[in-house]
Coordinates of C-alpha atoms and ligand atoms in Angstrom, one line a residue:
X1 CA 0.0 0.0 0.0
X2 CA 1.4 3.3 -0.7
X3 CA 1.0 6.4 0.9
X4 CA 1.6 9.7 -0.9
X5 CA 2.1 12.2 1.9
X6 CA 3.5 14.8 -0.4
X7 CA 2.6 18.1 -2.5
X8 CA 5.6 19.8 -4.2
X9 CA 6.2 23.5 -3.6
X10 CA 9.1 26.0 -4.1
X11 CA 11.8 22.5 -4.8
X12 CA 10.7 20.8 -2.5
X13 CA 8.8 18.1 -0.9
X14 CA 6.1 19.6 1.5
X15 CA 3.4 18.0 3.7
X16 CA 0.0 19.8 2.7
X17 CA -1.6 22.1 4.6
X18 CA -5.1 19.9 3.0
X19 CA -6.0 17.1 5.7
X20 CA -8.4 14.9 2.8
X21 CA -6.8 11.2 2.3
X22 CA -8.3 9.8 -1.7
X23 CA -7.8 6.5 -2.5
X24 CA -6.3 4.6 -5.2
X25 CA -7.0 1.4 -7.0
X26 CA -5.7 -1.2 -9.0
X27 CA -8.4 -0.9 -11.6
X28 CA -7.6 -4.6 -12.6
X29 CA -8.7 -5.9 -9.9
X30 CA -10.8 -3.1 -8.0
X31 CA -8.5 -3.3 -4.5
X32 CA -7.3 -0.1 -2.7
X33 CA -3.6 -0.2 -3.5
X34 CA -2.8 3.3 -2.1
X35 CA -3.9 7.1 -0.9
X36 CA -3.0 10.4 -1.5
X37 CA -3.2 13.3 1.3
X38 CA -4.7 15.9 -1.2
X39 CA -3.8 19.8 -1.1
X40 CA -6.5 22.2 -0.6
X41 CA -7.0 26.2 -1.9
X42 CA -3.8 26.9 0.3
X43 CA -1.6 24.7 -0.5
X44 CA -2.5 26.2 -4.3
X45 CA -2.0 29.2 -3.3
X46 CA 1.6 28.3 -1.5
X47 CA 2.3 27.2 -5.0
X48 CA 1.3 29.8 -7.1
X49 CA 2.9 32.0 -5.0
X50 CA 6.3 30.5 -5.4
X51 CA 5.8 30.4 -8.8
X52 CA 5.2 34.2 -9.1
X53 CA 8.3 34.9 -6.9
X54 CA 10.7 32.5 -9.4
X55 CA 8.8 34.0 -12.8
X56 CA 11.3 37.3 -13.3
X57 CA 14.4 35.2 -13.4
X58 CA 12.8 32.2 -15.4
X59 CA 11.6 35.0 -17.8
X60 CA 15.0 36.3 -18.6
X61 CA 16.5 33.2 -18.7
X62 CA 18.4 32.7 -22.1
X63 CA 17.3 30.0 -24.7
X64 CA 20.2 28.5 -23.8
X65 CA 19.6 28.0 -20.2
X66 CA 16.2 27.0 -20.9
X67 CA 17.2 23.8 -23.1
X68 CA 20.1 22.8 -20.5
X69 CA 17.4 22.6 -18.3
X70 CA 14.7 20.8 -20.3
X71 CA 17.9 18.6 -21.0
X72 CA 17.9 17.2 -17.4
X73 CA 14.5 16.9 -17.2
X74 CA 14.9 14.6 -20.4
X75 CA 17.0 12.4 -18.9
X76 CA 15.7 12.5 -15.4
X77 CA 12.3 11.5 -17.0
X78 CA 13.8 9.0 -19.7
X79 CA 16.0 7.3 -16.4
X80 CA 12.3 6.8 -14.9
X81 CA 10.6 4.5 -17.8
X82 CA 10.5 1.5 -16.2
X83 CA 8.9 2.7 -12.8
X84 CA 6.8 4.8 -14.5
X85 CA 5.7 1.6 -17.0
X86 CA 4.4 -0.3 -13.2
X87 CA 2.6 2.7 -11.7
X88 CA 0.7 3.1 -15.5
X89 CA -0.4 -0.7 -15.0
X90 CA -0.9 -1.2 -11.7
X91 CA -3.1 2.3 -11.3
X92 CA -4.3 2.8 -14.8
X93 CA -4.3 -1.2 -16.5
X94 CA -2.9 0.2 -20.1
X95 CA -2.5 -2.9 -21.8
X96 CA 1.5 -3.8 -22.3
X97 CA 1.9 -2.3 -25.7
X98 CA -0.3 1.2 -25.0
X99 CA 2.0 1.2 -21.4
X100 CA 5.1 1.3 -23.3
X101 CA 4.2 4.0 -25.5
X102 CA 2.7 6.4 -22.6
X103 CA 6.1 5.5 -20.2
X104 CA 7.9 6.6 -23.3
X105 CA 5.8 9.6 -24.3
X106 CA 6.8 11.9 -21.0
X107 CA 10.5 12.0 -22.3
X108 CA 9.9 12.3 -26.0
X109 CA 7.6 15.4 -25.6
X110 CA 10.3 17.3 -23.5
X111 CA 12.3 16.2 -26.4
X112 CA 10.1 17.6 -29.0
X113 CA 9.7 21.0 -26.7
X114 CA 13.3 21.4 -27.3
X115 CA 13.7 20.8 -30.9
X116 CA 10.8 23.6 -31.2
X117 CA 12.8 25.8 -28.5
X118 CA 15.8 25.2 -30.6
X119 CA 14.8 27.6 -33.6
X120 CA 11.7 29.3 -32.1
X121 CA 11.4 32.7 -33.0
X122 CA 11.2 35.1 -30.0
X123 CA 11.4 38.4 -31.9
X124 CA 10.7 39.6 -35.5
X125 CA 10.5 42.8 -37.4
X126 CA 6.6 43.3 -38.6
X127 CA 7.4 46.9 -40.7
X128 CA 9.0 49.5 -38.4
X129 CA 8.0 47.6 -35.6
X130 CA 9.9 44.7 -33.7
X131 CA 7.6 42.2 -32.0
X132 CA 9.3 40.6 -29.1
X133 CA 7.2 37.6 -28.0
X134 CA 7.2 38.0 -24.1
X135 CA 6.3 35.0 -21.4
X136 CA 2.9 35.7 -20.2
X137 CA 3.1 34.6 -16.3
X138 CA 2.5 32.1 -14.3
X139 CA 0.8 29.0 -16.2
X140 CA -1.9 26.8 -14.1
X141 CA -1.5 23.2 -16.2
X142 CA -4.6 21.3 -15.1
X143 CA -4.6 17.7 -16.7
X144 CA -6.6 14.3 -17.2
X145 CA -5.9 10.7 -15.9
X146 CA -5.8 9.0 -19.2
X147 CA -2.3 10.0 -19.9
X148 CA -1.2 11.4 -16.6
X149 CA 3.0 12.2 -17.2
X150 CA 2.3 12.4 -20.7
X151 CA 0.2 15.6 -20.0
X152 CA 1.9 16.7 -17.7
X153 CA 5.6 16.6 -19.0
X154 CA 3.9 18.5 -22.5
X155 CA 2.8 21.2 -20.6
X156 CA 5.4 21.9 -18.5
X157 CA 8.1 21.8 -20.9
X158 CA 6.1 23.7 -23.3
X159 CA 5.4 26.4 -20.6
X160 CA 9.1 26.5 -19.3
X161 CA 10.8 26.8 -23.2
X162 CA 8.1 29.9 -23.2
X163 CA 10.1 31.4 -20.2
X164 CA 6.8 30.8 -18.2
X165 CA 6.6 29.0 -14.6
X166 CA 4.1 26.1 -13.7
X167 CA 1.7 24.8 -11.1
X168 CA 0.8 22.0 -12.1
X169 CA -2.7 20.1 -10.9
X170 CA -2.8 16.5 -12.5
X171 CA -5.8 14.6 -11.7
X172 CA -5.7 13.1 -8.3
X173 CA -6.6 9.5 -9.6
X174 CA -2.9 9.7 -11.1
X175 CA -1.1 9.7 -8.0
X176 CA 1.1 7.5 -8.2
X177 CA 2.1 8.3 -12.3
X178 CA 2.7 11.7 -10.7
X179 CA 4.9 11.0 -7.9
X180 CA 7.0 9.3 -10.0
X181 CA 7.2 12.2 -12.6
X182 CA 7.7 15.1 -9.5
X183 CA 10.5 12.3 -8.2
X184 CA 12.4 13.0 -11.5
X185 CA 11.3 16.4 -12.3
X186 CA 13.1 17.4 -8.4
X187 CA 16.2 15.6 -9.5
X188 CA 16.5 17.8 -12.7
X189 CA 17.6 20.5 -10.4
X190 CA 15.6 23.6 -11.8
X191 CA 15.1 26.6 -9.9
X192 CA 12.9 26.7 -6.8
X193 CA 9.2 27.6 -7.9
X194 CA 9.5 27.2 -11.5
X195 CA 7.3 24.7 -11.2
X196 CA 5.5 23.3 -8.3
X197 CA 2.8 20.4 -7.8
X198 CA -0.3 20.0 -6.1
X199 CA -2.2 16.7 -6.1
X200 CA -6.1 18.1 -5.2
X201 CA -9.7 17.7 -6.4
X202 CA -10.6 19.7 -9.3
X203 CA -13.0 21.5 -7.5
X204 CA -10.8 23.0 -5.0
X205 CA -7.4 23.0 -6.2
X206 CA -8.1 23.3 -9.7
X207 CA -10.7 26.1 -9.0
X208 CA -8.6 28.3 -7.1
X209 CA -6.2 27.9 -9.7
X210 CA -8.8 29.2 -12.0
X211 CA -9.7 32.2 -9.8
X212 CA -6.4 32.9 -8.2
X213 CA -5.2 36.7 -10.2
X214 CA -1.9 35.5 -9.8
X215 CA -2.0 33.1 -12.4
X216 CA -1.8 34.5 -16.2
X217 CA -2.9 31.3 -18.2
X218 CA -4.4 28.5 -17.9
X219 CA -3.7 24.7 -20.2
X220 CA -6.4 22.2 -19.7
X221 CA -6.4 19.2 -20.7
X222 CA -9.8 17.3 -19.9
X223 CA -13.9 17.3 -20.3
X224 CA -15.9 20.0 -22.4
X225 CA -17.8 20.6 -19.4
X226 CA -14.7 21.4 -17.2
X227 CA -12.9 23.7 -19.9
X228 CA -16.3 25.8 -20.6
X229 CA -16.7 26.2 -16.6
X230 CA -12.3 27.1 -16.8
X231 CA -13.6 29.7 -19.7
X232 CA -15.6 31.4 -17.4
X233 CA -14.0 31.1 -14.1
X234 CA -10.7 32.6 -16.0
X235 CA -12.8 35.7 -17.6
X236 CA -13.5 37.3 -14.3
X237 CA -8.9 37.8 -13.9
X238 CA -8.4 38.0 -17.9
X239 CA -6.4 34.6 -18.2
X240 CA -5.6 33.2 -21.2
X241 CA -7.0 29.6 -21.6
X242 CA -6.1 26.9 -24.1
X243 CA -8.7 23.8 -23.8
X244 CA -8.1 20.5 -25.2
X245 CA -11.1 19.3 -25.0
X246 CA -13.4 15.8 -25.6
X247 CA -14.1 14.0 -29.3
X248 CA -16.2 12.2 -31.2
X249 CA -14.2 11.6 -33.9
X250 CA -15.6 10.2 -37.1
X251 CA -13.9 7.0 -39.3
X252 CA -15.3 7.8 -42.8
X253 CA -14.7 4.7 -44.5
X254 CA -15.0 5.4 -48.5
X255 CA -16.9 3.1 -51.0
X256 CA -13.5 2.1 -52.7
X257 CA -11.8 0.7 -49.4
X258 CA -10.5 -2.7 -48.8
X259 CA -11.7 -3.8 -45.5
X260 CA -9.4 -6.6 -44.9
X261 CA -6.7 -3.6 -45.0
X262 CA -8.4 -1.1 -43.8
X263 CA -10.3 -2.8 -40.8
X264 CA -7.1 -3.0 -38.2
X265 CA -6.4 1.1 -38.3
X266 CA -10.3 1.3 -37.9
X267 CA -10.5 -0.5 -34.6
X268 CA -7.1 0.7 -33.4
X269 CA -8.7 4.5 -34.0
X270 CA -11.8 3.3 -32.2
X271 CA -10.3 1.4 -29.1
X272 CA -6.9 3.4 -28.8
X273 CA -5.9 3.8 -25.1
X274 CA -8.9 1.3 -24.1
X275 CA -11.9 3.7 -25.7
X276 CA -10.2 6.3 -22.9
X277 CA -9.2 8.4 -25.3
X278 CA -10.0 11.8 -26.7
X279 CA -9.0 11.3 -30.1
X280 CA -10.8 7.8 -30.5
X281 CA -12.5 7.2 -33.6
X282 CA -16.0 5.9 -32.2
X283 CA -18.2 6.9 -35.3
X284 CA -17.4 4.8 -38.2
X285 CA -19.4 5.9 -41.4
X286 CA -19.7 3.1 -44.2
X287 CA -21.1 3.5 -47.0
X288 CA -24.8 1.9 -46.9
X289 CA -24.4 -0.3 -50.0
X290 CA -21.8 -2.0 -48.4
X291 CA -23.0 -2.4 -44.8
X292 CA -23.2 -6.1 -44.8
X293 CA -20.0 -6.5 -45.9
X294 CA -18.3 -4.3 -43.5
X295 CA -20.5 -5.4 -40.5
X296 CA -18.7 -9.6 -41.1
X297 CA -15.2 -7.7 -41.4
X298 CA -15.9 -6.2 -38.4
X299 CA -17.5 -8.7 -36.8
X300 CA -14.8 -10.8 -37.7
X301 CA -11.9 -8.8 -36.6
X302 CA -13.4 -7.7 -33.1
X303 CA -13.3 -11.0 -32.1
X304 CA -9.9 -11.3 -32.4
X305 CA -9.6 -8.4 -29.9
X306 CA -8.8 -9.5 -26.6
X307 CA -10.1 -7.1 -23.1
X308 CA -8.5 -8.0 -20.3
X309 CA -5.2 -8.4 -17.9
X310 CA -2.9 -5.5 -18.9
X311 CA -0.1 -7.4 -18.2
X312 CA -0.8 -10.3 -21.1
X313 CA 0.7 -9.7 -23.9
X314 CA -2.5 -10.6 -25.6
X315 CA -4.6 -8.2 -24.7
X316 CA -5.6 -5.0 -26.7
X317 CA -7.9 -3.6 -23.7
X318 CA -7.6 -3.0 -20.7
X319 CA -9.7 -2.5 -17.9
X320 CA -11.9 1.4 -17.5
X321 CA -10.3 3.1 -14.8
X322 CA -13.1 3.5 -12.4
X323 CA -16.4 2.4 -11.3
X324 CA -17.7 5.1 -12.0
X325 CA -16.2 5.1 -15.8
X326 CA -17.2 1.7 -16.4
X327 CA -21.1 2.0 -14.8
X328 CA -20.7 5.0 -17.3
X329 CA -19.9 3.2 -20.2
X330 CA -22.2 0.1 -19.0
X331 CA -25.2 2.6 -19.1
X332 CA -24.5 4.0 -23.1
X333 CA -24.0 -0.2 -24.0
X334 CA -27.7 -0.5 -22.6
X335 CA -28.7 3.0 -24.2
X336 CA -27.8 2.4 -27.7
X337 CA -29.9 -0.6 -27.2
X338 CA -32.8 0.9 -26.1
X339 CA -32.5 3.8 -28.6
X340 CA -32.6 1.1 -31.4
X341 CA -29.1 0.1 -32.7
X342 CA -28.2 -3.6 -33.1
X343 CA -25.4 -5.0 -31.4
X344 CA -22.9 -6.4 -33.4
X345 CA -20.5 -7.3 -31.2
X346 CA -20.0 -6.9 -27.1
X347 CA -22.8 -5.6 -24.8
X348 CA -22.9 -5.4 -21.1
X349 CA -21.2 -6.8 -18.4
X350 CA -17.7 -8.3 -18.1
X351 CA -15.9 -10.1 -21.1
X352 CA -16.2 -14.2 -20.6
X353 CA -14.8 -15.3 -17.7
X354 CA -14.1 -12.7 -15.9
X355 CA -15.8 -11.2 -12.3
X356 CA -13.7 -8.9 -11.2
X357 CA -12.0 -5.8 -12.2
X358 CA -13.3 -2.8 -14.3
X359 CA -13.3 -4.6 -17.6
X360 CA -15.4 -3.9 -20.4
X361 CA -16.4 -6.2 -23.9
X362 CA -15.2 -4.5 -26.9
X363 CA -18.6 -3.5 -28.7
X364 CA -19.6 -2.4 -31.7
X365 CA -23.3 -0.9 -32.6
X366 CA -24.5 -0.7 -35.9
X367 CA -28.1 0.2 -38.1
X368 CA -27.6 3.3 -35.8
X369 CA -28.1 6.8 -36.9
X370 CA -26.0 10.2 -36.0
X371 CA -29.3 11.7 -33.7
X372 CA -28.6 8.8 -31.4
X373 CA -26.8 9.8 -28.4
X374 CA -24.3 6.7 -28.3
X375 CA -23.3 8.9 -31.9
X376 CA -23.4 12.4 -30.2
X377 CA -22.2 12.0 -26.4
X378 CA -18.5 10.7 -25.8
X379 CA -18.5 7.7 -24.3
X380 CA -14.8 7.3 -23.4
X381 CA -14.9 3.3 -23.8
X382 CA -14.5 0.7 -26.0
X383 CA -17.9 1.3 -28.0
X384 CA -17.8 1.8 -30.9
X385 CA -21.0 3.0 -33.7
X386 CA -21.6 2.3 -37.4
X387 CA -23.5 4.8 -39.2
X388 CA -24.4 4.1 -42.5
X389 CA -24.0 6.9 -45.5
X390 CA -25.4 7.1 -48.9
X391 CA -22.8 9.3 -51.1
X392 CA -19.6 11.1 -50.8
X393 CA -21.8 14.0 -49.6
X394 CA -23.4 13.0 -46.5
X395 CA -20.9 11.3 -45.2
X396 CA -19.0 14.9 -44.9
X397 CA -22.3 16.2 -43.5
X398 CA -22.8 13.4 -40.9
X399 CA -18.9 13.6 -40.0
X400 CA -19.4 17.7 -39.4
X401 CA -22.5 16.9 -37.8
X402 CA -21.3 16.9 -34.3
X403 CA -20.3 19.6 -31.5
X404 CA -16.9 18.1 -31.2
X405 CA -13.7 18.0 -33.7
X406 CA -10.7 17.1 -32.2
X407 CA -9.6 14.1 -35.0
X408 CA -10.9 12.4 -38.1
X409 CA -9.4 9.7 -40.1
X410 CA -10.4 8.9 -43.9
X411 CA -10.0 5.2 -44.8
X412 CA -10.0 4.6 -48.9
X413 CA -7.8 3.6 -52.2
X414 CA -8.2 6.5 -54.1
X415 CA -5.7 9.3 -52.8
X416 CA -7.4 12.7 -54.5
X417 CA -10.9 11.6 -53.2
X418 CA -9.2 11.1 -49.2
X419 CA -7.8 14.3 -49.7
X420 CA -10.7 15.7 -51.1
X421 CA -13.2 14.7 -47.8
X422 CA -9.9 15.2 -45.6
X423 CA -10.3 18.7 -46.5
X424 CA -14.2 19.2 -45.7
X425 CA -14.0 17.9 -42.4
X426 CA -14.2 20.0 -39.5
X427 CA -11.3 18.9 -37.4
X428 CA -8.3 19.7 -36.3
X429 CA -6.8 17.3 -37.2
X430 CA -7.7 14.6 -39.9
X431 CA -5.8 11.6 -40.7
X432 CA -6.0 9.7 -44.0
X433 CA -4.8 5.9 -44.0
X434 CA -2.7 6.2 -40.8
X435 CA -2.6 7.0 -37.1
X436 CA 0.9 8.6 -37.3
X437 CA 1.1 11.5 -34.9
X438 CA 3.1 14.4 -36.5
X439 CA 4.5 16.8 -32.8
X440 CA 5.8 19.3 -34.9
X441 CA 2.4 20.1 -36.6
X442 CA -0.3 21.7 -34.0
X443 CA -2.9 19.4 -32.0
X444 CA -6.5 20.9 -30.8
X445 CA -9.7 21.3 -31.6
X446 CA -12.5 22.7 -33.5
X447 CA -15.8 23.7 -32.0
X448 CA -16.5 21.8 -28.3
X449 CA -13.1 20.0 -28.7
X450 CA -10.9 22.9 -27.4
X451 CA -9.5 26.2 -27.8
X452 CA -5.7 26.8 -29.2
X453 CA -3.0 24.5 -30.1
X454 CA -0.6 22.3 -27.7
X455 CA 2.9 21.1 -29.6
X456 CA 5.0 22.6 -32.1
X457 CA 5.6 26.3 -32.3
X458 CA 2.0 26.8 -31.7
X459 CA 2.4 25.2 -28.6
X460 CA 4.8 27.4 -27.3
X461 CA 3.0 30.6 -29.2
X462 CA 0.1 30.0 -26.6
X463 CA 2.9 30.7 -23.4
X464 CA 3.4 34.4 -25.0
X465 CA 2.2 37.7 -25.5
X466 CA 3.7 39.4 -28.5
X467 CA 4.6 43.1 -27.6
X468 CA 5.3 45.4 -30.2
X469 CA 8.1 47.9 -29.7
X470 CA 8.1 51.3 -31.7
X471 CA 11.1 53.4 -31.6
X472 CA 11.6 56.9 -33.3
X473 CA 14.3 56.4 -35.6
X474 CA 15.4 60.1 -36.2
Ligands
NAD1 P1 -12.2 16.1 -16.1 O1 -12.6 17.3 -16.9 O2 -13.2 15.5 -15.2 O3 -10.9 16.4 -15.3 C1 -9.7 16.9 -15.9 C2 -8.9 17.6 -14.8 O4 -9.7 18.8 -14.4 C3 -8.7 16.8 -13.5 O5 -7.4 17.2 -13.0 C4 -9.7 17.3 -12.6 O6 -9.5 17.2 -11.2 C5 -9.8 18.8 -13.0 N1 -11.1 19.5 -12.7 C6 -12.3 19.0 -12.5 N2 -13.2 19.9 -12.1 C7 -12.5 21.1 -12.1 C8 -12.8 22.5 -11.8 N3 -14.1 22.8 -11.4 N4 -11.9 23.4 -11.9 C9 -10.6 23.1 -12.3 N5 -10.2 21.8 -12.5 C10 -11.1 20.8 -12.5 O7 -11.7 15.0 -17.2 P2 -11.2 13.5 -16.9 O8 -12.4 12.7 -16.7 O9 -10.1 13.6 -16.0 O10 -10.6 13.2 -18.4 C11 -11.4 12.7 -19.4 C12 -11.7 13.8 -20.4 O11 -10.6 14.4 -20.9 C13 -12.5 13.3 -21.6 O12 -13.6 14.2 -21.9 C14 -11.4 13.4 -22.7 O13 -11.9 13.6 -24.0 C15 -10.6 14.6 -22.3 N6 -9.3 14.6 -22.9 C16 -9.0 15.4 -23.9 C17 -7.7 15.4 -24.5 C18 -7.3 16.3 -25.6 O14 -6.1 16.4 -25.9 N7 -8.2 17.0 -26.3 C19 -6.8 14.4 -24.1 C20 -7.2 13.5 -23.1 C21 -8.4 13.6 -22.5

C-alpha cells in the first residue's frame, strides 16, 4: 500500500496544509492499493505563489539555459521508464503495448519541446516595428488521468521553453504516475518555484487555480464541461485559456476501401488507449451499400480483440479506470440498445470469464443513426458505432454533424478523393490511411473540442504575449 504524503512547492517536498486522504486502485482488480493526502485552496495558493516569486528570473532566462534545463528533465524522466511503466499498470491497467508508449511519451515530448525551443522565434521585425514575443506569467497546467505524465511533461516543458513558470494540478486519480514524474522532475535540479505540484480535487485546487489573479494562463487538458466552466471562471482575472477538450471523432470509410486492409487502423482508432481516449475514432461511417460486408469484417476482426489483464501480452484492452467510468460506459451499451441500434459485437457486463476488475467487452453498434446519443455523447470506452452513409456528400455532413472536432481519419484507395473529404472535415486534425502523430504540426480542436493549439511552435505561441516595440528612428 502506498501512501503519498506529499505536494511539491518551491523544490521541495512539502506535507499539505489539505488534511483529505483519496484513494487509489488497481483498476484490474478493484483493491485499494494506495492514498494520497490531497492539497487544498492553500496549499495552491503556496504554490502559485512561489511560482510568481521565481517568474522574473525564469523569464529572462536565455534560450540556452532553458534547453540545459529541459535537458535534465529529459533524462531524469527517460531514467524513470521503467517505474513509470508499473505505476501506469498497476493504477491505470494500459495494456502492455499502450503502457510502453505512454512511459515513453513523457521524455519524448520534452524532447520535442526542445527541438521547437531550438529555432523558435522570439522576436521579428513586422514593418517598423519589432515584436518581441514575451512570457505571459504564471501558467496553471490542469490535466486528465488517461495519460497522466504524458500531460503533464507536454505542458510543463512547453510552458518552461516559453520562459513561463508552472503549477501543475494533475488529476488526483494519477497519484502514483505523478509521484513518479515530481520524483524525476526534483532531481533535474531547476530553480525553486519554477514549477510546483499539487495533487487536489478539481473542485478546489483546480478552481482556485482558475480564480487565483496570480495566475496569467491556464492549459487544460480534460472534459468539455470542465474547460467551458475554466472559460468562465478565468474571464472574471483575464487569463488566457487553451482547452483540449473531448471528441467524437468520425472514421469515414469510402466506397472504394478494402476492408481486410483497412479494418485493423479502424479498430485501433476506435479502441486506442482502451476507448479512454480523446482522439478515438468511435463513429465509423460506411457507405450503406456495403453495410453487410463491413459489418462480417468487423464482426470478424473484433473477435480477435482480446479485453482483459494489462499485463498479457495478448490483450488489446484494458480494464476502465473507475467504477464510475465503467457504470458510465455500461449505461450507453444498454442505451444504444434501447434507442434502437443492433449490437454487433459486445454488450454489457464483463468479457467471458471474468468477475472482477473494471473490464469492459469491446462493442460495436450498428443500423444506428448520427441523432442517437451513443453517436453524439463521448463515451470514453470501447464502444464503438456504425453509421451508414449514402454518397460522398453525406458522409461529410454526418462527420461535421457533431459539437466536437478534435480528430478524423479517412480510410480509402483512391488518394485525391481522401484528400478531397480530408479537406471538408471540421477537425483539427484529420488523418488519412494512418494514425501517425506528427508533434511538430499543431494538436487541438475545432468547436467543443478545445480552444488553441498544444505542440510545435504553436504550442509554445500559446505561453506568450507578443509586444510590439516602436522606436523613433530620427
Ligand atoms: P475532467 O474534466 O473531469 O478532469 C480533468 C482535470 O480537471 C482533472 O485534473 C480534474 O481534477 C480537473 N477539474 C475537475 N473539475 C475542475 C474544476 N471545477 N476546476 C478546475 N479543474 C477541475 O476530465 P477527466 O475525466 O479527468 O478526463 C477525461 C476527459 O478528458 C475526456 O472528456 C477526454 O476527451 C478529455 N481529454 C482530452 C484530450 C485532448 O487532448 N483533447 C486528451 C485527453 C483527455
Amino acid at each position: 500500500m502506498q501512501r503519498i504524503e506529499h505536494i511539491y512547492i518551491n523544490g521541495e517536498f512539502v506535507t499539505p496544509h489539505g488534511q483529505e486522504w483519496f484513494d487509489l486502485y488497481n483498476p484490474s482488480t478493484e483493491a485499494v492499493i494506495g492514498q494520497v493526502r490531497l492539497g487544498d485552496a492553500e496549499d495552491a495558493q503556496r504554490a502559485i505563489a512561489a511560482a510568481q516569486a521565481a517568474f522574473p528570473a525564469w523569464s529572462r532566462t536565455t534560450r540556452a539555459e532553458r534547453i540545459a534545463a529541459l535537458r535534465r528533465m529529459h533524462k531524469a524522466i527517460a531514467a524513470r521508464e521503467d517505474e513509470l511503466m508499473e505505476a501506469i499498470l498497476i493504477e491505470y491497467g494500459a495494456p502492455l503495448v499502450r503502457g510502453r508508449w505512454m512511459a515513453t511519451y513523457p521524455a519524448d515530448v520534452i524532447a520535442q519541446a526542445i527541438e521547437t525551443l531550438e529555432s523558435f522565434v522570439f522576436e521579428e521585425q513586422a514593418g517598423a516595428a519589432k515584436v518581441i514575443h514575451t512570457p505571459v506569467g504564471v501558467a496553471g497546467l490542469i490535466t486528465p488521468w488517461n495519460s497522466d505524465a504524458g500531460f503533464i511533461c507536454n505542458k510543463l516543458a512547453t510552458a518552461l521553453a516559453a520562459g513561463c513558470t508552472a503549477v501543475i494540478k494533475p488529476s488526483e486519480m494519477s497519484a502514483m504516475q505523478t509521484q513518479v514524474v515530481i520524483e524525476a522532475l526534483h532531481e533535474a535540479g531547476l530553480p525553486p518555484g519554477v514549477f510546483n505540484i499539487v495533487n487536489g480535487r478539481g473542485d478546489v485546487v483546480g478552481e482556485e487555480i482558475a480564480r487565483n489573479p496570480g495566475v496569467a494562463k491556464i492549459s487544460f487538458t480534460g472534459s468539455s464541461a470542465v474547460g467551458q466552466h475554466l472559460v468562465v471562471a478565468g474571464a472574471a482575472t483575464m487569463k488566457r485559456v487553451t482547452l483540449e477538450l473531448g471528441g467524437k471523432s468520425p472514421t469515414v470509410v469510402l466506397d472504394d476501401a478494402d476492408f481486410a486492409a483497412i479494418m485493423p487502423l479502424a479498430l485501433q482508432a476506435g479502441f486506442l488507449n482502451s476507448g479512454q481516449a480523446c482522439i478515438a475514432g468511435t463513429r465509423i461511417l460506411v457507405p450503406r451499400s456495403r453495410l453487410t460486408e463491413f459489418e462480417q469484417a468487423a464482426k470478424a476482426a473484433i473477435s480477435q480483440i482480446r479485453s482483459g489483464d494489462p499485463r498479457d501480452a495478448d490483450t488489446d484492452i484494458g480494464p476502465m479506470v473507475s467504477r464510475k467510468q465503467w457504470e458510465r460506459v455500461q449505461d450507453y451499451i444498454r442505451l444504444g440498445q434501447q434507442e434502437g441500434a443492433t449490437l454487433l459485437a459486445g454488450g454489457e457486463g464483463r468479457p467471458e470469464g471474468m468477475n472482477t476488475g473494471w473490464f469492459v467487452k469491446p462493442t460495436i453498434f450498428t443500423h444506428a443513426n448520427n441523432q442517437m446519443r451513443i453517436a453524439r455523447e463521448e463515451i470514453f470506452g470501447p464502444v464503438l458505432t456504425i453509421i451508414p452513409y449514402d454518397d460522398e456528400a453525406e458522409a461529410i455532413a454526418i462527420a461535421n454533424d457533431t459539437r466536437y472536432g478534435l480528430s478524423a481519419l479517412v480510410l480509402g484507395k483512391n488518394p485525391e478523393t481522401c484528400e478531397r473529404v480530408a479537406r471538408q472535415i471540421d477537425s483539427g486534425r484529420v488523418l488519412v490511411n494512418t494514425q501517425a502523430h506528427e508533434p511538430r504540426a499543431p494538436f487541438g480542436g475545432f468547436k467543443h473540442s478545445g480552444l488553441g493549439r498544444e505542440m510545435g511552435r504553436w504550442g509554445i505561441g500559446a505561453y506568450l504575449e507578443p509586444k510590439t516595440l516602436v522606436t523613433n528612428a530620427s
